Tab-separated table of C-alpha atoms and ligand atoms in Angstrom:
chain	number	residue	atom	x	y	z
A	261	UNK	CA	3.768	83.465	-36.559
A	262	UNK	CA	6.948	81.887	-37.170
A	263	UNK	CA	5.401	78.497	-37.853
A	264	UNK	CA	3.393	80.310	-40.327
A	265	UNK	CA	6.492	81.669	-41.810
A	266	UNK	CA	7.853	78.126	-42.327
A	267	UNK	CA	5.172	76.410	-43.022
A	268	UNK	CA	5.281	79.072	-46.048
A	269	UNK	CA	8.736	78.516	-46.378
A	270	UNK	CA	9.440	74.764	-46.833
A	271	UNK	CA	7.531	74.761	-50.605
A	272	UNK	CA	9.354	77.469	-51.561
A	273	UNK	CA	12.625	75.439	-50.507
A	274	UNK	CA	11.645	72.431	-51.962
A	275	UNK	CA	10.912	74.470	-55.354
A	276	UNK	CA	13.918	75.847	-55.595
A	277	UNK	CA	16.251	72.956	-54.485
A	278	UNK	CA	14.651	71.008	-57.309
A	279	UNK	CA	14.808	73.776	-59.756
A	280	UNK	CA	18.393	74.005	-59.004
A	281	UNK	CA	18.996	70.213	-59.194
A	282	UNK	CA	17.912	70.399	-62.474
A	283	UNK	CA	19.943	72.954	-63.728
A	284	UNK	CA	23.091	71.249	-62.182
A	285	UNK	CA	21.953	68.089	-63.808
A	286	UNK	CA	21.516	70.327	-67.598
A	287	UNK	CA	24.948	71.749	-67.117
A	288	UNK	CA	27.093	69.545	-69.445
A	289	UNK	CA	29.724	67.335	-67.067
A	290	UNK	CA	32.654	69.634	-68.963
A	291	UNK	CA	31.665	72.377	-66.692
A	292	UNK	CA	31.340	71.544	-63.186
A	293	UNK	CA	33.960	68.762	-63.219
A	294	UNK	CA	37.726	69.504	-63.278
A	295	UNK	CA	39.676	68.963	-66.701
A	296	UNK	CA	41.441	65.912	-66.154
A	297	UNK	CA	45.330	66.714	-66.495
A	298	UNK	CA	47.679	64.251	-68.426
A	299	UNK	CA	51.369	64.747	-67.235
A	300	UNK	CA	53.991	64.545	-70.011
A	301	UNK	CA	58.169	64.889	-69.979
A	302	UNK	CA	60.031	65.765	-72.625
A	303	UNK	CA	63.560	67.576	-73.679
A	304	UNK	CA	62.747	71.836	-73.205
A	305	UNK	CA	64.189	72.818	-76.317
A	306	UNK	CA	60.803	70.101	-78.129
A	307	UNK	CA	58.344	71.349	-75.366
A	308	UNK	CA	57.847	74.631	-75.844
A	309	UNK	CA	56.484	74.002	-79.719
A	310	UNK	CA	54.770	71.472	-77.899
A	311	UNK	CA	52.719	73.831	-75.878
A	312	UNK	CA	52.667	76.744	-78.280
A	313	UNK	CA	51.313	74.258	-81.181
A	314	UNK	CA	50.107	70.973	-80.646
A	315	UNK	CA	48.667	71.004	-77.332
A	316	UNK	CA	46.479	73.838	-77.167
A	317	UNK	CA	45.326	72.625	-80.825
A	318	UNK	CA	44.294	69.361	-78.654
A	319	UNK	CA	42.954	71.474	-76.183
A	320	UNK	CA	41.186	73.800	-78.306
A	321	UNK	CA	38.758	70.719	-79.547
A	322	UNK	CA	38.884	68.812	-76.163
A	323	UNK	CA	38.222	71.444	-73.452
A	324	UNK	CA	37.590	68.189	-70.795
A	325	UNK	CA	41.304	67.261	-70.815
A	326	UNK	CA	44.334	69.851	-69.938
A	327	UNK	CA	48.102	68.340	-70.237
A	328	UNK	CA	51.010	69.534	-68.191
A	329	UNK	CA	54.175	69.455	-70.358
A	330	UNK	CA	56.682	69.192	-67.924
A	331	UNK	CA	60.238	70.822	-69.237
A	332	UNK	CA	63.321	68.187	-68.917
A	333	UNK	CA	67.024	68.160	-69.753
A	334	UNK	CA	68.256	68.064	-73.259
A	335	UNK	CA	69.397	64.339	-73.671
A	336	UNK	CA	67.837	61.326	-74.093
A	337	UNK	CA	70.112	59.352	-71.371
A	338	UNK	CA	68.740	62.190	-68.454
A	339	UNK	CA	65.309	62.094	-69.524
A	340	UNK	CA	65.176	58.200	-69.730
A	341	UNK	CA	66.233	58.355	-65.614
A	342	UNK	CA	63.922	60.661	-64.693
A	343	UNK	CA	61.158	58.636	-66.080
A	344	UNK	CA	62.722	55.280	-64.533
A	345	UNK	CA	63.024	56.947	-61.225
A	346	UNK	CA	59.394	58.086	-61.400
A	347	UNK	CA	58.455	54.611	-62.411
A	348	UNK	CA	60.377	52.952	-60.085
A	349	UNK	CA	59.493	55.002	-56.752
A	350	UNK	CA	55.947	53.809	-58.080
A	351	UNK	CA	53.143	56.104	-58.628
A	352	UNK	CA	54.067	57.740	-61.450
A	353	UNK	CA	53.030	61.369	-62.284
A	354	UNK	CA	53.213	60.820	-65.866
A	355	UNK	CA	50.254	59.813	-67.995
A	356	UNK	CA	52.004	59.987	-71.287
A	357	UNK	CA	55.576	59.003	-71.872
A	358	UNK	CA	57.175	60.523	-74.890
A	359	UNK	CA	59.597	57.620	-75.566
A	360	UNK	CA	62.814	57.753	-77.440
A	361	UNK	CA	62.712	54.133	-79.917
A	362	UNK	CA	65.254	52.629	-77.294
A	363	UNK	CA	63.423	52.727	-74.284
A	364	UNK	CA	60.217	50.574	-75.353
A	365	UNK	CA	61.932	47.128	-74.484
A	366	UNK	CA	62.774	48.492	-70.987
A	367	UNK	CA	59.841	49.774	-70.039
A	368	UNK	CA	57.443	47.364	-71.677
A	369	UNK	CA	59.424	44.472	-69.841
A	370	UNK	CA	59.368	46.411	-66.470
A	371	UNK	CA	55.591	46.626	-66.709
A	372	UNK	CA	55.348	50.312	-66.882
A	373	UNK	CA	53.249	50.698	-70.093
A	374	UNK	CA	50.087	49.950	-71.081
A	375	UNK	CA	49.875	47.428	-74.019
A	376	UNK	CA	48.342	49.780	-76.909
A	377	UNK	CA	48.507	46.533	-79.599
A	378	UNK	CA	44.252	46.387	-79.494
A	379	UNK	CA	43.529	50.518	-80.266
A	380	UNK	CA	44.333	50.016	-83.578
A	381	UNK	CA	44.068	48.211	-86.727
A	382	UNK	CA	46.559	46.566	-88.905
A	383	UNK	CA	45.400	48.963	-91.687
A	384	UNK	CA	45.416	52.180	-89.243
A	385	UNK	CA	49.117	50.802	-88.363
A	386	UNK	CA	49.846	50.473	-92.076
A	387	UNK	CA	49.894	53.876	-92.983
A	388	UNK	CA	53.600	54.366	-90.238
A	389	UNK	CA	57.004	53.505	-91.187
A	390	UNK	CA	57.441	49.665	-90.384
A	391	UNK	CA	60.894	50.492	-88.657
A	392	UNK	CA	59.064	52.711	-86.418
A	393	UNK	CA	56.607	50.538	-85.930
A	394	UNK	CA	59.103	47.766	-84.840
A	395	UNK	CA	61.141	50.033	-82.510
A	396	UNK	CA	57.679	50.773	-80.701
A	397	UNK	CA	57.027	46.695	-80.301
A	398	UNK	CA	58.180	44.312	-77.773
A	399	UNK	CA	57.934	40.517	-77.879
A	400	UNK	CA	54.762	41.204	-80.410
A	401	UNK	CA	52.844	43.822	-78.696
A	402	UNK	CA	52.618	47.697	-79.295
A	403	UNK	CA	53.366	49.944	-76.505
A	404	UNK	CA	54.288	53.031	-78.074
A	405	UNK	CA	53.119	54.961	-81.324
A	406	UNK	CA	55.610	56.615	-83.114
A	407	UNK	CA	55.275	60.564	-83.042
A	408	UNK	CA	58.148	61.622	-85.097
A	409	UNK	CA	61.116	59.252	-86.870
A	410	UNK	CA	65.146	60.199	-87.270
A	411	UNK	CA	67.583	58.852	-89.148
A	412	UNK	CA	71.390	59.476	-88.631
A	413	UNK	CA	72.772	61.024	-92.062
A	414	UNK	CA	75.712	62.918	-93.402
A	415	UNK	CA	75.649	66.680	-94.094
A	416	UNK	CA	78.195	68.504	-96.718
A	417	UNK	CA	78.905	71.655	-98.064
A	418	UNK	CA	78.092	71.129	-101.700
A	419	UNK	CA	79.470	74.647	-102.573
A	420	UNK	CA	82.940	73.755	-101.713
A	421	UNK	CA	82.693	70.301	-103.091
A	422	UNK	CA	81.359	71.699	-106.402
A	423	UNK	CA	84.269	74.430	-106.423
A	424	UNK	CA	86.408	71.791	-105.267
A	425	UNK	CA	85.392	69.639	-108.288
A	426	UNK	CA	85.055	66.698	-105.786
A	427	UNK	CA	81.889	64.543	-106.404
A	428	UNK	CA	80.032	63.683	-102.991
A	429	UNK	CA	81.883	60.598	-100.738
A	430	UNK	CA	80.549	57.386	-100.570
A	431	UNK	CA	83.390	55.365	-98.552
A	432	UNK	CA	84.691	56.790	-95.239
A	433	UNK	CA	88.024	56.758	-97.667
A	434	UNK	CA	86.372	59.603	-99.763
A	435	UNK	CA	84.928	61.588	-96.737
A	436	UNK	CA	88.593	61.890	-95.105
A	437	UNK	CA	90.574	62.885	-98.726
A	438	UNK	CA	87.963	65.413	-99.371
A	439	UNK	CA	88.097	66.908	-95.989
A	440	UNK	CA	92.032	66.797	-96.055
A	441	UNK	CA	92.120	68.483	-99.681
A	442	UNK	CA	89.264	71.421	-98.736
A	443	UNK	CA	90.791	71.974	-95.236
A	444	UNK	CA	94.686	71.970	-96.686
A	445	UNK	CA	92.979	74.719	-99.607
A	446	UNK	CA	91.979	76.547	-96.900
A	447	UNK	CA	88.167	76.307	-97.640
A	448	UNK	CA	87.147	75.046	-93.858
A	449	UNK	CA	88.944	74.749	-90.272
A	450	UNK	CA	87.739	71.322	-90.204
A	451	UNK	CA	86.783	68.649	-92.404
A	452	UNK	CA	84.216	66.339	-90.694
A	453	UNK	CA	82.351	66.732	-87.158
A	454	UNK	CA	80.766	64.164	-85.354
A	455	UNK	CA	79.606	63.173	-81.696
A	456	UNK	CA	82.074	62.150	-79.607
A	457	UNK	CA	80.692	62.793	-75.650
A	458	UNK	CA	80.556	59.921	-73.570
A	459	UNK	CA	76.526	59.672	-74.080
A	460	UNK	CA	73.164	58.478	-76.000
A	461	UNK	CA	74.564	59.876	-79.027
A	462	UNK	CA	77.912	58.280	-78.913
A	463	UNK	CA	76.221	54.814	-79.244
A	464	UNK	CA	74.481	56.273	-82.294
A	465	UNK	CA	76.813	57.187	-84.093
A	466	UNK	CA	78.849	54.406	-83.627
A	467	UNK	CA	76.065	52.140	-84.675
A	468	UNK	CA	76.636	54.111	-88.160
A	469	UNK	CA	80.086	53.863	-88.562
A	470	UNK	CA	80.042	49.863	-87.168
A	471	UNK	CA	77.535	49.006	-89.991
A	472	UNK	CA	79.414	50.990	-92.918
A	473	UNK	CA	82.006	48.432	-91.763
A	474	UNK	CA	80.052	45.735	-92.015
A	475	UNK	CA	80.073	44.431	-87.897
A	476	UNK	CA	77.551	44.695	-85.701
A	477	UNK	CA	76.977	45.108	-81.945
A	478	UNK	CA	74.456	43.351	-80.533
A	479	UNK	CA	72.502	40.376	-82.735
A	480	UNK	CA	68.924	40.689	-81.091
A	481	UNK	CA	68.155	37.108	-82.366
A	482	UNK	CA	71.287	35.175	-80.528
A	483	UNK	CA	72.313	37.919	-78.612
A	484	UNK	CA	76.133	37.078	-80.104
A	485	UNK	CA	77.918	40.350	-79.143
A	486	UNK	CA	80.048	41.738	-81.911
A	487	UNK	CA	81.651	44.515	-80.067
A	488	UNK	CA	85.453	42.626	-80.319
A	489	UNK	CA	85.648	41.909	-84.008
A	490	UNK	CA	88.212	43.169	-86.149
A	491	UNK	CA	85.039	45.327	-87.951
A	492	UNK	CA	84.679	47.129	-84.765
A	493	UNK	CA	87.896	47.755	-83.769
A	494	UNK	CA	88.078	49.107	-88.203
A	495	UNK	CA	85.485	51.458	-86.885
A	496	UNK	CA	87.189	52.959	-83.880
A	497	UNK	CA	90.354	53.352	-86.093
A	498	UNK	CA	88.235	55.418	-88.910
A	499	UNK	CA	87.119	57.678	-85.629
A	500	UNK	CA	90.668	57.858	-84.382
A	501	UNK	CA	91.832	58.801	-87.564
A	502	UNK	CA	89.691	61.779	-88.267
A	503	UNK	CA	91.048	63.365	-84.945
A	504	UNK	CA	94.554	62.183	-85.394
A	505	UNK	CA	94.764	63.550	-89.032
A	506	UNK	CA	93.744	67.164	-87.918
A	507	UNK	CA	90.228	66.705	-89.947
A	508	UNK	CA	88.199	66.649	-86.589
A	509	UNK	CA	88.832	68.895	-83.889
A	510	UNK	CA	90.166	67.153	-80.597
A	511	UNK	CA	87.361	68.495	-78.468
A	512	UNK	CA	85.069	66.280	-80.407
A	513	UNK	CA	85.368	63.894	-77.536
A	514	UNK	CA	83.185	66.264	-76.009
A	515	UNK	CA	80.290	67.434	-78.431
A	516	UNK	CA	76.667	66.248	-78.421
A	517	UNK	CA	74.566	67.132	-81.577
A	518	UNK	CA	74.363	70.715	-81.164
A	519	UNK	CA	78.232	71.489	-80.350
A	520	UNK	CA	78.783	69.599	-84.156
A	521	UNK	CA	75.654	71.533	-85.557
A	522	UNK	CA	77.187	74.748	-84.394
A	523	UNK	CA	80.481	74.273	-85.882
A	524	UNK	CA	79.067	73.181	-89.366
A	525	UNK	CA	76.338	76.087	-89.384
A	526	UNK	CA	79.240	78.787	-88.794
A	527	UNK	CA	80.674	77.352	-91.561
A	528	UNK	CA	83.666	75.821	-90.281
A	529	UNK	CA	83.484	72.238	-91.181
A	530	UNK	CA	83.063	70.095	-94.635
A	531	UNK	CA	81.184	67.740	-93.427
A	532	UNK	CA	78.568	66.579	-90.352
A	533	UNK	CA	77.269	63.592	-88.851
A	534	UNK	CA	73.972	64.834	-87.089
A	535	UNK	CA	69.972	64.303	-87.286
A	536	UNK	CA	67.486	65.731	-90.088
A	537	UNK	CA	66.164	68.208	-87.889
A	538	UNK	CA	69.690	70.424	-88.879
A	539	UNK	CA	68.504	70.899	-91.924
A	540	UNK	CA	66.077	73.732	-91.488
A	541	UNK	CA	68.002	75.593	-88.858
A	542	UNK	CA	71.255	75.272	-91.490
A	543	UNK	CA	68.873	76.646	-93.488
A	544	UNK	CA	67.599	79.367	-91.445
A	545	UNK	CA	67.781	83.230	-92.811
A	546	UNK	CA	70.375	83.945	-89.847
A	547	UNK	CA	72.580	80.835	-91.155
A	548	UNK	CA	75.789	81.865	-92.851
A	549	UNK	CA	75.615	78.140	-94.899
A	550	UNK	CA	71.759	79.065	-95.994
A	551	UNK	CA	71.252	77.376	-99.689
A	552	UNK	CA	75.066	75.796	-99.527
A	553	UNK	CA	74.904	72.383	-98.160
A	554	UNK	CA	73.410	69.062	-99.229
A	555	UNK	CA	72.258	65.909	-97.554
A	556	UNK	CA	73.267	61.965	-98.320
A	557	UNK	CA	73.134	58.818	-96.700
A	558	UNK	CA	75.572	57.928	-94.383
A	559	UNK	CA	79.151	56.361	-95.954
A	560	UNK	CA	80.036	53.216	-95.839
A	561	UNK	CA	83.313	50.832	-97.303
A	562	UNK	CA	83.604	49.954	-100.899
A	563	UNK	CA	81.018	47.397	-101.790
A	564	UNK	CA	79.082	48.348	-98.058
A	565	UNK	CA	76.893	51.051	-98.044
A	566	UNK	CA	76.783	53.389	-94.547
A	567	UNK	CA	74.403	52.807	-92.228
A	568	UNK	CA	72.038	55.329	-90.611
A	569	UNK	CA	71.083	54.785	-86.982
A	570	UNK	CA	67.047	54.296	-86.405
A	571	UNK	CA	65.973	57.198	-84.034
A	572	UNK	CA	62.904	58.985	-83.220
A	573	UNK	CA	60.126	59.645	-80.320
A	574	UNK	CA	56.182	57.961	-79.800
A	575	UNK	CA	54.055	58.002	-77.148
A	576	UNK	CA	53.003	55.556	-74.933
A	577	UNK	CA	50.590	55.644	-71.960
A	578	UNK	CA	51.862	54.435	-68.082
A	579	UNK	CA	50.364	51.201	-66.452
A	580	UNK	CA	49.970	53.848	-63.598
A	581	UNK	CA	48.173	56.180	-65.660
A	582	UNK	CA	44.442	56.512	-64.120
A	583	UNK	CA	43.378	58.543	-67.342
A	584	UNK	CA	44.388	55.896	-70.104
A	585	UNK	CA	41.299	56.796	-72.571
A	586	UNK	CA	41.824	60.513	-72.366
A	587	UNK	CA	45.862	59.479	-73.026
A	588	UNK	CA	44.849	57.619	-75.815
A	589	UNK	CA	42.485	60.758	-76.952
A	590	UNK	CA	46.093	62.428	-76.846
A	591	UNK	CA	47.998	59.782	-78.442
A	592	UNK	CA	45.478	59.761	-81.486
A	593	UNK	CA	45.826	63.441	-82.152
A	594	UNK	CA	49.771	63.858	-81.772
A	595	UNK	CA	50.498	61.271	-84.392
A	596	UNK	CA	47.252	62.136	-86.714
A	597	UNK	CA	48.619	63.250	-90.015
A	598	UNK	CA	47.477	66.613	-89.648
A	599	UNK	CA	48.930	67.299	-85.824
A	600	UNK	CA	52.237	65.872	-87.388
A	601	UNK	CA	52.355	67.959	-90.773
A	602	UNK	CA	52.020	71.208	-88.948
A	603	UNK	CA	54.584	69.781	-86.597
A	604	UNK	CA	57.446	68.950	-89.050
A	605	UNK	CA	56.881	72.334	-90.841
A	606	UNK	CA	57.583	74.070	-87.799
A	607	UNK	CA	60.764	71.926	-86.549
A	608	UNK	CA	61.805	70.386	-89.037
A	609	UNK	CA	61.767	66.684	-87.366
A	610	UNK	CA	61.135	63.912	-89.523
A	611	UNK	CA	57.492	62.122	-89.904
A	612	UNK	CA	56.343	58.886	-89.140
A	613	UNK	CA	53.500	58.368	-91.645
A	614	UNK	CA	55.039	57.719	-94.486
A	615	UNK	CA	52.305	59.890	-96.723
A	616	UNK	CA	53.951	63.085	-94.906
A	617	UNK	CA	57.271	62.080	-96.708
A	618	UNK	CA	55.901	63.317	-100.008
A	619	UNK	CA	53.915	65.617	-98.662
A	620	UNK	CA	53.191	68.860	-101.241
A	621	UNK	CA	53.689	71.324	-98.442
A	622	UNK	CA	56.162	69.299	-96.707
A	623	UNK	CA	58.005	68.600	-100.015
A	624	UNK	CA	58.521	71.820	-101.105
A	625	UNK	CA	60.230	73.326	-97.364
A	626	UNK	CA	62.248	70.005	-97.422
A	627	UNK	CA	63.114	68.660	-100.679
A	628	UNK	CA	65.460	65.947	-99.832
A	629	UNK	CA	61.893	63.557	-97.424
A	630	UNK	CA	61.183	61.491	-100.557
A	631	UNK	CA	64.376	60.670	-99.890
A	632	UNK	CA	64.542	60.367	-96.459
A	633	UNK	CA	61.583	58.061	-96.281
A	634	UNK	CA	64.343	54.917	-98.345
A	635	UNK	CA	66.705	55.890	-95.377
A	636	UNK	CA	64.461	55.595	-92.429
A	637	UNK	CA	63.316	52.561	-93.795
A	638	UNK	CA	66.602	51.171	-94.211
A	639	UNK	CA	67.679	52.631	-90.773
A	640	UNK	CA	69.429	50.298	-88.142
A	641	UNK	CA	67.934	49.677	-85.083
A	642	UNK	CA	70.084	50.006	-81.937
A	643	UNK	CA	69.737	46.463	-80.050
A	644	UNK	CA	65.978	46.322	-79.495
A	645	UNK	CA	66.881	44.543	-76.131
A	646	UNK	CA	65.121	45.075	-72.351
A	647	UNK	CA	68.971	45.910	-71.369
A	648	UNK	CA	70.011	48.340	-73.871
A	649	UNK	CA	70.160	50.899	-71.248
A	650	UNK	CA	73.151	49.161	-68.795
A	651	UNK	CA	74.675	47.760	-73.146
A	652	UNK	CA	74.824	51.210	-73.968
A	653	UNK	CA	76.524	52.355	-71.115
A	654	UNK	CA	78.919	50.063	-71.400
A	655	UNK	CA	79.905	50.321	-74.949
A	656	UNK	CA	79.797	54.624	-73.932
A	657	UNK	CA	82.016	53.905	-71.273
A	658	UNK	CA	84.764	51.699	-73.288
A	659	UNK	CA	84.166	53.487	-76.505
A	660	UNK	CA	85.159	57.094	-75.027
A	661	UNK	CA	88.380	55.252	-73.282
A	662	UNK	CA	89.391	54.340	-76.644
A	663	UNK	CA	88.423	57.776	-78.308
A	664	UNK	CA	90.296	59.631	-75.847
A	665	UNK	CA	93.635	57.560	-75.828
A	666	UNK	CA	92.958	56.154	-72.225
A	667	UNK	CA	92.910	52.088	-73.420
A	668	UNK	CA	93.673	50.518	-76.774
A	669	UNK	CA	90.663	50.291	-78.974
A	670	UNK	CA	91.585	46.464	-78.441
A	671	UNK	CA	91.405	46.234	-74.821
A	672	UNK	CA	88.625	48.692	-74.714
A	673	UNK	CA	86.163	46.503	-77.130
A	674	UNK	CA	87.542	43.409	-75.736
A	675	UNK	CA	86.690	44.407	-72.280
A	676	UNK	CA	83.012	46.350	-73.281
A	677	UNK	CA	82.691	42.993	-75.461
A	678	UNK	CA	82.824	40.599	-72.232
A	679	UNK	CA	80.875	43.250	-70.236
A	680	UNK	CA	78.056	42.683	-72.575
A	681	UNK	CA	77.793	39.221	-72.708
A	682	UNK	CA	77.796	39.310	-69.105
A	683	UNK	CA	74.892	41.371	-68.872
A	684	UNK	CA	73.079	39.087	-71.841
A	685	UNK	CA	73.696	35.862	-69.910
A	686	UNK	CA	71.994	37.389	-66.627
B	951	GLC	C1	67.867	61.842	-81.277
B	951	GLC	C2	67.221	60.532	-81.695
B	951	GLC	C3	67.221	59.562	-80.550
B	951	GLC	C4	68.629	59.374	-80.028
B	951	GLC	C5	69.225	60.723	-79.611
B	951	GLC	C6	70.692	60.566	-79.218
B	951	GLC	O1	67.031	62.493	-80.381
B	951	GLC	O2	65.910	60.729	-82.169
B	951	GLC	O3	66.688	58.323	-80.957
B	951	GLC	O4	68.682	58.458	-78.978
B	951	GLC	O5	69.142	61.648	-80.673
B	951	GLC	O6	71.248	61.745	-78.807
């Protein structure tokens, strides 16, 4: 009986093992495997539009692929170690990096990136700014496609300039008797904030004050260090100047860029050093300076116009990725003109196709990008060097010993000037 029970049995098996291999074999890949995951770090305050916006867009057309936006701290310098410590413990979680423009030469000399130069043409390339372009290159190959630019520039409160019957500053001369006059009238506490913390942002704003005064700090062709000329040492005596004088609050020597937005935005300061991306909160309907400040190019000397520091954040894909097409997938949507559009209307970050600049939509929530776009084009690059890292810290270090009266600007620069060269030569 029970023979005849499987001898009954094993067609019926065999039927429905097959008719079940074929409906595995119909079911699109998509469903029975797991989404692959790309890992990605970036500053918390950028991450959650991140996953609100752009990624579940991405998601939304590419169900196969799921990516894990990992929060981080809010400064460049903190992110930038986590990522080298993840690199350099080896095995990476990360799939994507989302790069600040100073970290390509580092990491694309350590070997951590994937060389991106092949995935697209020179005409696909074209359509970026060529500054961002270069600050995602190293020694002729591409590792790193710019997501969004940024461009150091100076804020003001063109009601109280207007009033004030002062026409905007264009020397660091102007900027300190206009914030002398409107602070002594009583229009503002203070007359111009900047970023004085020992940090990223230090170096950055230095690099704007050092070119308005015509000297430089690193030449990336010779690697001549320029840190101990008398324009530097002009520079550091500007910065002194604004404290000393009462036009900058002493505790500047402690604010990063929001500390100096804040300040500004209540309405307490002329003037502001800071990233585009103030604009629209300035702006904002809870903003007590909505509709009464303008934006200009950084200021320079007579006959020198300011500088404004290159900034801004690409993507590139880890050499210990094991999901570089689906990061690539990623890549190609993130900096697509649409992904970035809706991106910059919701932040208020700067593009890095250069169509977005004059962008109707974009245009008419920012007015001043036309603009923009000559300044980010113009923009200098912090040194574009595999050890800007360790040159930054140095010039941080001396830098906020001369800012906070603990050396001479001369022995400072002198010392952060051999430092360098030290590190160049090795
Ligand atoms: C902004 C810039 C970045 C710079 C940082 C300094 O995020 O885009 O390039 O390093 O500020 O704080």
């Amino acid at each position: 009986m029970s023979k005849i029970k499987q001898k009954l049995k094993s067609p019926i098996v065999i039927f429905l093992t097959v008719i079940l291999g074929m409906i595995l074999i119909s079911i699109p890949p998509a469903l029975t495997q797991q989404p692959v995951v790309l890992n990605m770090l970036m500053i918390a305050p950028e991450a959650r539009t991140w996953k609100e916006s752009l990624v579940k867009d991405f998601e939304a057309k590419n169900p196969g692929i799921r990516i894990n936006v990992v929060e981080g701290p809010n400064a460049t310098d903190l992110l930038e170690d986590l990522y080298t410590s993840a690199f350099i413990l080896g095995d990476s979680p990360y799939d994507l990096i989302n790069m600040d423009v100073i970290w390509t030469p580092k990491f694309a000399a350590a070997g951590w990136l994937r060389d991106l130069s092949d995935r697209m043409t020179k005409d696909e390339l074209g359509v970026f700014s060529p500054k961002d372009i270069d600050g995602g290159s190293y020694e002729g190959k591409l590792y790193r496609i710019p997501m969004r630019s940024d461009a150091g520039m100076l804020y003001y409160r063109q009601d109280l300039l207007a009033e004030a019957g002062f026409t905007p500053p264009e020397t660091f001369a102007d900027l300190v008797k206009i914030s002398k006059a409107l602070k002594e009238k009583g229009k503002v506490n203070w007359g111009y904030v900047w970023q004085g913390r020992q940090y990223e942002g230090l170096a950055a704003m230095f690099v704007e004050v050092l070119e308005g005064f015509g000297g430089y700090w690193v030449n990336p062709d010779n690697l001549e260090v320029g840190l101990d000329k008398p324009e530097s040492l002009k520079a550091i005596a500007f910065l002194k100047e604004t404290v000393k004088s009462g036009i900058t609050p002493a505790g500047v020597t402690n604010y990063q860029e929001e500390e100096s937005r804040r300040i500004f935005q209540n309405g307490e300061a002329a003037f502001l050093r800071n990233w585009p991306y103030v604009w629209a909160l300035a702006n904002g309907d809870d903003s007590p300076i909505k509709g009464k400040l303008a934006i200009k190019p950084m200021v320079g000397t007579a006959g020198k116009s300011g500088g404004a520091c290159l900034g801004g954040w690409g993507l590139g894909i880890a050499k210990s990725s094991k999901h570089p097409e689906e990061a690539w997938k990623a890549i190609q949507y993130f900096t697509s003109e649409a992904a970035q559009r809706k991106f910059i209307l919701q932040t208020g970050f700067v593009p890095s196709r250069e169509s977005l600049f004059t962008d109707p939509q974009i245009v008419a929530k920012y007015p001043h990008y036309p603009q923009l776009l000559q300044v980010v084009n113009q923009a200098v690059l912090r040194p574009p060097i595999a050890q800007y890292t360790q040159a930054s810290d140095i010039l941080q270090r001396y830098l906020s010993s001369a800012l906070t009266n603990r050396m001479t600007p001369e022995k400072a620069m002198q010392a952060a000037a051999a430092e360098t060269r030290r590190l160049l030569r090795t």
